[in-house]
mmCIF file as Biopython writes it, N, C-alpha, C and O atoms, coordinates in Angstrom:
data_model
#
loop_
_atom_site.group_PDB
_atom_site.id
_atom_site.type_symbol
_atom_site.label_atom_id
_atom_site.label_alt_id
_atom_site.label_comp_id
_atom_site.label_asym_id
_atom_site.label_entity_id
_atom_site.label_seq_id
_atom_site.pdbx_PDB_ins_code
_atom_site.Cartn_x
_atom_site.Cartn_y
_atom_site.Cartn_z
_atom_site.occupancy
_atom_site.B_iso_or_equiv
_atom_site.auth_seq_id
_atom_site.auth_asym_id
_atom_site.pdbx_PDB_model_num
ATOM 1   N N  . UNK A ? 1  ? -68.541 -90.326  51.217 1.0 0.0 1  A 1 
ATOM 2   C CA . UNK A ? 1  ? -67.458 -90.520  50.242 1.0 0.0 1  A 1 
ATOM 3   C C  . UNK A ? 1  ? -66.844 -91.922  50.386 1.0 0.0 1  A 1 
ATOM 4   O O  . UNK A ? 1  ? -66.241 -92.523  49.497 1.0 0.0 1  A 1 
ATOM 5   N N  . UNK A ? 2  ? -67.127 -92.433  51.857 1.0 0.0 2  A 1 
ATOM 6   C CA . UNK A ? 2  ? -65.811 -93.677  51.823 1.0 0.0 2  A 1 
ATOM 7   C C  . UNK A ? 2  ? -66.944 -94.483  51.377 1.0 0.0 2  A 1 
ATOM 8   O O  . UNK A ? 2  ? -66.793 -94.998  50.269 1.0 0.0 2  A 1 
ATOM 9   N N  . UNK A ? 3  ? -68.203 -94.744  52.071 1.0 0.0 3  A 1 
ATOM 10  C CA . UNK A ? 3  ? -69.471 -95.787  50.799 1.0 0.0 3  A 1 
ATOM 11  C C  . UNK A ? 3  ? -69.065 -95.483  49.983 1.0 0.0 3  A 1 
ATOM 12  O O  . UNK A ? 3  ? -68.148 -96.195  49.576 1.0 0.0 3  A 1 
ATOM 13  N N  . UNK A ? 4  ? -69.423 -94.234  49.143 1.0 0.0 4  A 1 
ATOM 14  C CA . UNK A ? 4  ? -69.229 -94.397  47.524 1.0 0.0 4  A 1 
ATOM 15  C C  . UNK A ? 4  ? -68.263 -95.275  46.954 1.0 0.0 4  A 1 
ATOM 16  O O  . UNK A ? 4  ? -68.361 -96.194  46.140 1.0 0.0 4  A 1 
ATOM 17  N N  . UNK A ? 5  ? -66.998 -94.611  47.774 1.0 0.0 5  A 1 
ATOM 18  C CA . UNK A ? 5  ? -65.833 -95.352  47.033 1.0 0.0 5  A 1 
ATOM 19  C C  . UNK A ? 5  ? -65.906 -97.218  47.353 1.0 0.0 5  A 1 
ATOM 20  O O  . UNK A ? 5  ? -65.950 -97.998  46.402 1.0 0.0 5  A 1 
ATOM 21  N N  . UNK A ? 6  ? -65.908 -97.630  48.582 1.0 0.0 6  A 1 
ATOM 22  C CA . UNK A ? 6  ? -66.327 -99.070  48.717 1.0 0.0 6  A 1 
ATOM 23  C C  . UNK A ? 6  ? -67.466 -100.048 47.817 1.0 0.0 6  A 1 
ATOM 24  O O  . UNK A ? 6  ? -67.506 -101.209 47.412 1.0 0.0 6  A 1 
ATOM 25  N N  . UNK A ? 7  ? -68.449 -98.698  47.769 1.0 0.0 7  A 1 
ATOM 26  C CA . UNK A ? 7  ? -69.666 -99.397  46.517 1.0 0.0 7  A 1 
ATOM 27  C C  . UNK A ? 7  ? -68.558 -99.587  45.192 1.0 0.0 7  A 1 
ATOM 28  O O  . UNK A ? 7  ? -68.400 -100.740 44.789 1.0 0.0 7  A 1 
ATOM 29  N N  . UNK A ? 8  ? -68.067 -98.872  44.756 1.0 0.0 8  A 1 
ATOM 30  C CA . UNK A ? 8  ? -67.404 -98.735  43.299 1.0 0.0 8  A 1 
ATOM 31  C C  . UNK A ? 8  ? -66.524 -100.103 43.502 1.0 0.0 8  A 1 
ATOM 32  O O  . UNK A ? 8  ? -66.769 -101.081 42.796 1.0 0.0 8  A 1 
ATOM 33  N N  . UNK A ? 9  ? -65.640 -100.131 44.350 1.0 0.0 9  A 1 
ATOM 34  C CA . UNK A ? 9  ? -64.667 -101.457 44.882 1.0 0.0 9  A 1 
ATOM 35  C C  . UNK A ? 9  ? -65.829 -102.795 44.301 1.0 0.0 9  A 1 
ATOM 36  O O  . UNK A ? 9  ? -65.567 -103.623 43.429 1.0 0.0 9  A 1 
ATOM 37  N N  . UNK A ? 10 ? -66.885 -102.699 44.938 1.0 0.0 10 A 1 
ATOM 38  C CA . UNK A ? 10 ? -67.339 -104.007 45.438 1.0 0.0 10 A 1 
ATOM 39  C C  . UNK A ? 10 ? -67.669 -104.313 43.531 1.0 0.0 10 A 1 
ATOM 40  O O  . UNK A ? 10 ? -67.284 -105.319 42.934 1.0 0.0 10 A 1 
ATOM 41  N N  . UNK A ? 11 ? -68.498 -103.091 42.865 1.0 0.0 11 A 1 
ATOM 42  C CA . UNK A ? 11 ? -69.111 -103.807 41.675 1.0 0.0 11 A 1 
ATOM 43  C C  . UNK A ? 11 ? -67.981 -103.909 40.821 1.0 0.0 11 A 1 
ATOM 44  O O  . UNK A ? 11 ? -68.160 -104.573 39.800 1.0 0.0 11 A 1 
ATOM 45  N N  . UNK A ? 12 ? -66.909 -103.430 40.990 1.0 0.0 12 A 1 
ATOM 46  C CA . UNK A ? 12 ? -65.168 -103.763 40.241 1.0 0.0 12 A 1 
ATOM 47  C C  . UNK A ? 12 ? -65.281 -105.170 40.412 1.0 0.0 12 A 1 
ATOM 48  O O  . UNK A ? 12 ? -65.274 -105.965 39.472 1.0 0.0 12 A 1 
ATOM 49  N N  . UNK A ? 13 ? -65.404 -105.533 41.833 1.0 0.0 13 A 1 
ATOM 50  C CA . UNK A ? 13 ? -64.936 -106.824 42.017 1.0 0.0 13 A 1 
ATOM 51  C C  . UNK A ? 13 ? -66.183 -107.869 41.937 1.0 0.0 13 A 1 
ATOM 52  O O  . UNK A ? 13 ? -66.181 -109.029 42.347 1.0 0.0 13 A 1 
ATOM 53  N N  . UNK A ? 14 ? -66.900 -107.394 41.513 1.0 0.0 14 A 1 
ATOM 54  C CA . UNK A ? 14 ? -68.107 -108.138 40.972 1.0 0.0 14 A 1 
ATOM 55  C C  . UNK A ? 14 ? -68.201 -108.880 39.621 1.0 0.0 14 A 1 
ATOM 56  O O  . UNK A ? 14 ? -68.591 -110.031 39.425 1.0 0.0 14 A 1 
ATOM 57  N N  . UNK A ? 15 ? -67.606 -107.649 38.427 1.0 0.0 15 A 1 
ATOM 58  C CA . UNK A ? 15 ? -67.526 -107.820 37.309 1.0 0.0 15 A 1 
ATOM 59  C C  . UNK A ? 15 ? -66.291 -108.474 37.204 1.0 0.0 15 A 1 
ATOM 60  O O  . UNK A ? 15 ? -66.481 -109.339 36.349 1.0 0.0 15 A 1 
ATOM 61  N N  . UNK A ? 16 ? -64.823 -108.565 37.697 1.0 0.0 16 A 1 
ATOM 62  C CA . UNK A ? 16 ? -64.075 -108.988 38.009 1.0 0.0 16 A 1 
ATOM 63  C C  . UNK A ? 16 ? -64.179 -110.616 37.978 1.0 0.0 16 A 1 
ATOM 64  O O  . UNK A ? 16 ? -63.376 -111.312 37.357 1.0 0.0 16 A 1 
ATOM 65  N N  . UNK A ? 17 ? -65.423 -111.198 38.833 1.0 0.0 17 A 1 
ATOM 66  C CA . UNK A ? 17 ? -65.878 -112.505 39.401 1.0 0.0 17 A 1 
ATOM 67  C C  . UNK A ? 17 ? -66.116 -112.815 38.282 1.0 0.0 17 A 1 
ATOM 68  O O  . UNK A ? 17 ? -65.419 -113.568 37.601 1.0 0.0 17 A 1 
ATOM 69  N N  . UNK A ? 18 ? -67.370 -112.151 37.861 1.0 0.0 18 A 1 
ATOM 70  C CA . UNK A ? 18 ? -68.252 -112.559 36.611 1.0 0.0 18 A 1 
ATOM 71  C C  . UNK A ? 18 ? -67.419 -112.692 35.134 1.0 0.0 18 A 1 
ATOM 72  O O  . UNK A ? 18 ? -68.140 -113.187 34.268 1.0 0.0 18 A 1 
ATOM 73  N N  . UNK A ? 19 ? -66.269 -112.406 34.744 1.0 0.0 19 A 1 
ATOM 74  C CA . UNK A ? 19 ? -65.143 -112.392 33.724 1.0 0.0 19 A 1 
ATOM 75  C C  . UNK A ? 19 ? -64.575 -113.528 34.098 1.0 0.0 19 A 1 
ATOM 76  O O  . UNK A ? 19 ? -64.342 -114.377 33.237 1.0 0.0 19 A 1 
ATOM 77  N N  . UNK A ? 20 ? -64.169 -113.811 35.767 1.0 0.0 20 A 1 
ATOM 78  C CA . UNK A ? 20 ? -63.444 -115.001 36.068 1.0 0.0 20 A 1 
ATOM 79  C C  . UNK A ? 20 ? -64.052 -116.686 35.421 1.0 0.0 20 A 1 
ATOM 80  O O  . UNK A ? 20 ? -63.544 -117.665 34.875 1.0 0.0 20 A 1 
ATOM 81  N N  . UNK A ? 21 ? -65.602 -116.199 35.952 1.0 0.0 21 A 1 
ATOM 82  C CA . UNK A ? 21 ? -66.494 -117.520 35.935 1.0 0.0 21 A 1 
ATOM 83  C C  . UNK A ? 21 ? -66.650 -117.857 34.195 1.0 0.0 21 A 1 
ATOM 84  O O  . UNK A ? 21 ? -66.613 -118.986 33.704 1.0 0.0 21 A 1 
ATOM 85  N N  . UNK A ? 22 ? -66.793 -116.832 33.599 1.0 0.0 22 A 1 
ATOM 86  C CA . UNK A ? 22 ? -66.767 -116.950 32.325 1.0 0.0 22 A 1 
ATOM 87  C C  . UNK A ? 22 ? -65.513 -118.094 31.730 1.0 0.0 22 A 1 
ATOM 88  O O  . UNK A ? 22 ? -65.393 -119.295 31.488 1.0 0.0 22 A 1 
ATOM 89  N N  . UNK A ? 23 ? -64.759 -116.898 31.693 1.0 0.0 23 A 1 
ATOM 90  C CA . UNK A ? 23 ? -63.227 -117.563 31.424 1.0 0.0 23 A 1 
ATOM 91  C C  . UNK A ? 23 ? -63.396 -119.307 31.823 1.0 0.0 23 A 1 
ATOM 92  O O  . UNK A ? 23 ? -63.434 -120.260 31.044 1.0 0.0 23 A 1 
ATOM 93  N N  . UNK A ? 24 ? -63.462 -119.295 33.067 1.0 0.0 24 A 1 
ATOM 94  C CA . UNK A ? 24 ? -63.803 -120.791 33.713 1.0 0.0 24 A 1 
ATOM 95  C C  . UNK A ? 24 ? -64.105 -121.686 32.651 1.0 0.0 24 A 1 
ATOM 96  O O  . UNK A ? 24 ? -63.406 -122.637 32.301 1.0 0.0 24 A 1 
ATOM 97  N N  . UNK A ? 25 ? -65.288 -121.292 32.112 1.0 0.0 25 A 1 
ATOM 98  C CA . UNK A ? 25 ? -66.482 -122.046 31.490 1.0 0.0 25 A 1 
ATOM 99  C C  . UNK A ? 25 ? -65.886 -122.316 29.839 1.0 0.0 25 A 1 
ATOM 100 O O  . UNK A ? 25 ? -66.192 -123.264 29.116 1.0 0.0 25 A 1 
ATOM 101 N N  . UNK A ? 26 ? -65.216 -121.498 29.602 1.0 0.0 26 A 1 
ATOM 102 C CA . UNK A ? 26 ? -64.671 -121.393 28.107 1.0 0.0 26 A 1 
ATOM 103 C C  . UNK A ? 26 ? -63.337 -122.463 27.933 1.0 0.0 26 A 1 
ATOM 104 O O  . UNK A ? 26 ? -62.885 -122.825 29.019 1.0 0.0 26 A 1 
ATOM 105 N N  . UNK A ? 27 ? -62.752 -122.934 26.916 1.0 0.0 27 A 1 
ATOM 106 C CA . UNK A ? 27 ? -61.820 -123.508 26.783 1.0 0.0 27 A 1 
ATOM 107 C C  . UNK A ? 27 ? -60.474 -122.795 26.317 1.0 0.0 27 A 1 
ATOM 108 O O  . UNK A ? 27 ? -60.405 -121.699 25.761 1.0 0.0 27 A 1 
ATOM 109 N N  . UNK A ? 28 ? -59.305 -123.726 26.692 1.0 0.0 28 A 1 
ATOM 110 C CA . UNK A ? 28 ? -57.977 -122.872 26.967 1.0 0.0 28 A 1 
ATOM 111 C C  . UNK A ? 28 ? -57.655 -121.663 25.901 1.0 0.0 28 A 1 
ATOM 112 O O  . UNK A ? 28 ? -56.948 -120.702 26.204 1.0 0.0 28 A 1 
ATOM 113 N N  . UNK A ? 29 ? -58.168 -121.809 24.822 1.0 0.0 29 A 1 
ATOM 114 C CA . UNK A ? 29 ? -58.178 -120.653 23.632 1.0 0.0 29 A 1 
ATOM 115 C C  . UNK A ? 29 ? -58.371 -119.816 23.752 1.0 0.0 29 A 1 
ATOM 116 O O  . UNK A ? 29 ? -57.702 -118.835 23.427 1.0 0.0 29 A 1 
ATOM 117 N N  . UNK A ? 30 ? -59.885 -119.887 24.537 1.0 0.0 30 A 1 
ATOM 118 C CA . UNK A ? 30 ? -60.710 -118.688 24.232 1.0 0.0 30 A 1 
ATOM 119 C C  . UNK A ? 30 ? -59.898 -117.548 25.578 1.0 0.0 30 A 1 
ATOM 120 O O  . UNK A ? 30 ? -59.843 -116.321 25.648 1.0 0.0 30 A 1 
ATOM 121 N N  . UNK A ? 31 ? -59.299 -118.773 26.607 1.0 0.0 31 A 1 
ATOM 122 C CA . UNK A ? 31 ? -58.650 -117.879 28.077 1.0 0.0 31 A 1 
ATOM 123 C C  . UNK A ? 31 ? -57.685 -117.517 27.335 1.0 0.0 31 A 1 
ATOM 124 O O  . UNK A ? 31 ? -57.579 -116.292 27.403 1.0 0.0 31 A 1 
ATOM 125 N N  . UNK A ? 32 ? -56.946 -117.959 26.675 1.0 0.0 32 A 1 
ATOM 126 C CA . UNK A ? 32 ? -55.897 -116.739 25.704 1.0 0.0 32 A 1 
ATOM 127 C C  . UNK A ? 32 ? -56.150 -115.807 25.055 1.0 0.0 32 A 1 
ATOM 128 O O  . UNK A ? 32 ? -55.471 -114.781 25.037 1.0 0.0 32 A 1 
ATOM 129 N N  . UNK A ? 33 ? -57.336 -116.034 24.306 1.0 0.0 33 A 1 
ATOM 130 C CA . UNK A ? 33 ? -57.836 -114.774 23.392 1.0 0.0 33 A 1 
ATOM 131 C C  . UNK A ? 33 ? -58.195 -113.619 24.646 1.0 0.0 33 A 1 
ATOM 132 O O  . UNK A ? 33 ? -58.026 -112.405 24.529 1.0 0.0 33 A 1 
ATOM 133 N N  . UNK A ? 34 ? -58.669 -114.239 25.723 1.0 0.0 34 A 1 
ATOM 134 C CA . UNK A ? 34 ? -59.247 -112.583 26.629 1.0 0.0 34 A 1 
ATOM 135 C C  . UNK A ? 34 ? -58.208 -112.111 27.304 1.0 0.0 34 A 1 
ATOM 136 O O  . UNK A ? 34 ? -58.103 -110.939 27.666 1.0 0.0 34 A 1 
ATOM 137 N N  . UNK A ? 35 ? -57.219 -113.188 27.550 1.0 0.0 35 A 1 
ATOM 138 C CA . UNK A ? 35 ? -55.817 -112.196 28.318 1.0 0.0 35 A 1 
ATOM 139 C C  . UNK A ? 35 ? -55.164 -111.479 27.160 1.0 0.0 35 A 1 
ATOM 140 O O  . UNK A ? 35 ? -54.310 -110.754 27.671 1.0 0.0 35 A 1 
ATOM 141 N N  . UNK A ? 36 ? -55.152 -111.350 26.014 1.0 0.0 36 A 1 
ATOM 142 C CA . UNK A ? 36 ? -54.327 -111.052 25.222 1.0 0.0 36 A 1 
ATOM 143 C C  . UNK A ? 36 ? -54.905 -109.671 24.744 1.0 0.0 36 A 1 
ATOM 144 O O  . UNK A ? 36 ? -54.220 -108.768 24.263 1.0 0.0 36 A 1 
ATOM 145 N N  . UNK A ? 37 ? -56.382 -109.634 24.965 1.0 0.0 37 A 1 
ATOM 146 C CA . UNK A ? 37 ? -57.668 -108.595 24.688 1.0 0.0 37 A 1 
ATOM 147 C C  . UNK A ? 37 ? -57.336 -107.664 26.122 1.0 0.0 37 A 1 
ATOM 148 O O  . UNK A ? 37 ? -57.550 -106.457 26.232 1.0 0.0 37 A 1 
ATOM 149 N N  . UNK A ? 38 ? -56.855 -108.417 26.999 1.0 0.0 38 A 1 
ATOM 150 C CA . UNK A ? 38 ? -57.371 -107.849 28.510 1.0 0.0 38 A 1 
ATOM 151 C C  . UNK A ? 38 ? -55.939 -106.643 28.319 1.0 0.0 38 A 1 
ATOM 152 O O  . UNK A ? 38 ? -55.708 -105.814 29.199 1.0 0.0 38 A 1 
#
């Protein structure tokens, strides 16, 4: 049970990263349009 739950943590914070790096890459607009979506 405590893997399971730590696996679930890790790919949260995976997709988490992968939204971050995005955002990164995009310009200040588009980081408004996804917090405003988020």
């Amino acid at each position: 049970m405590n893997k399971a739950s730590s696996f679930n943590v890790k790919i949260l914070i995976n997709d988490f990263i992968n939204k971050f790096e995005e955002i990164k890459k995009s310009n200040i607009s588009h980081i408004k349009l996804f917090f405003i979506n988020f």
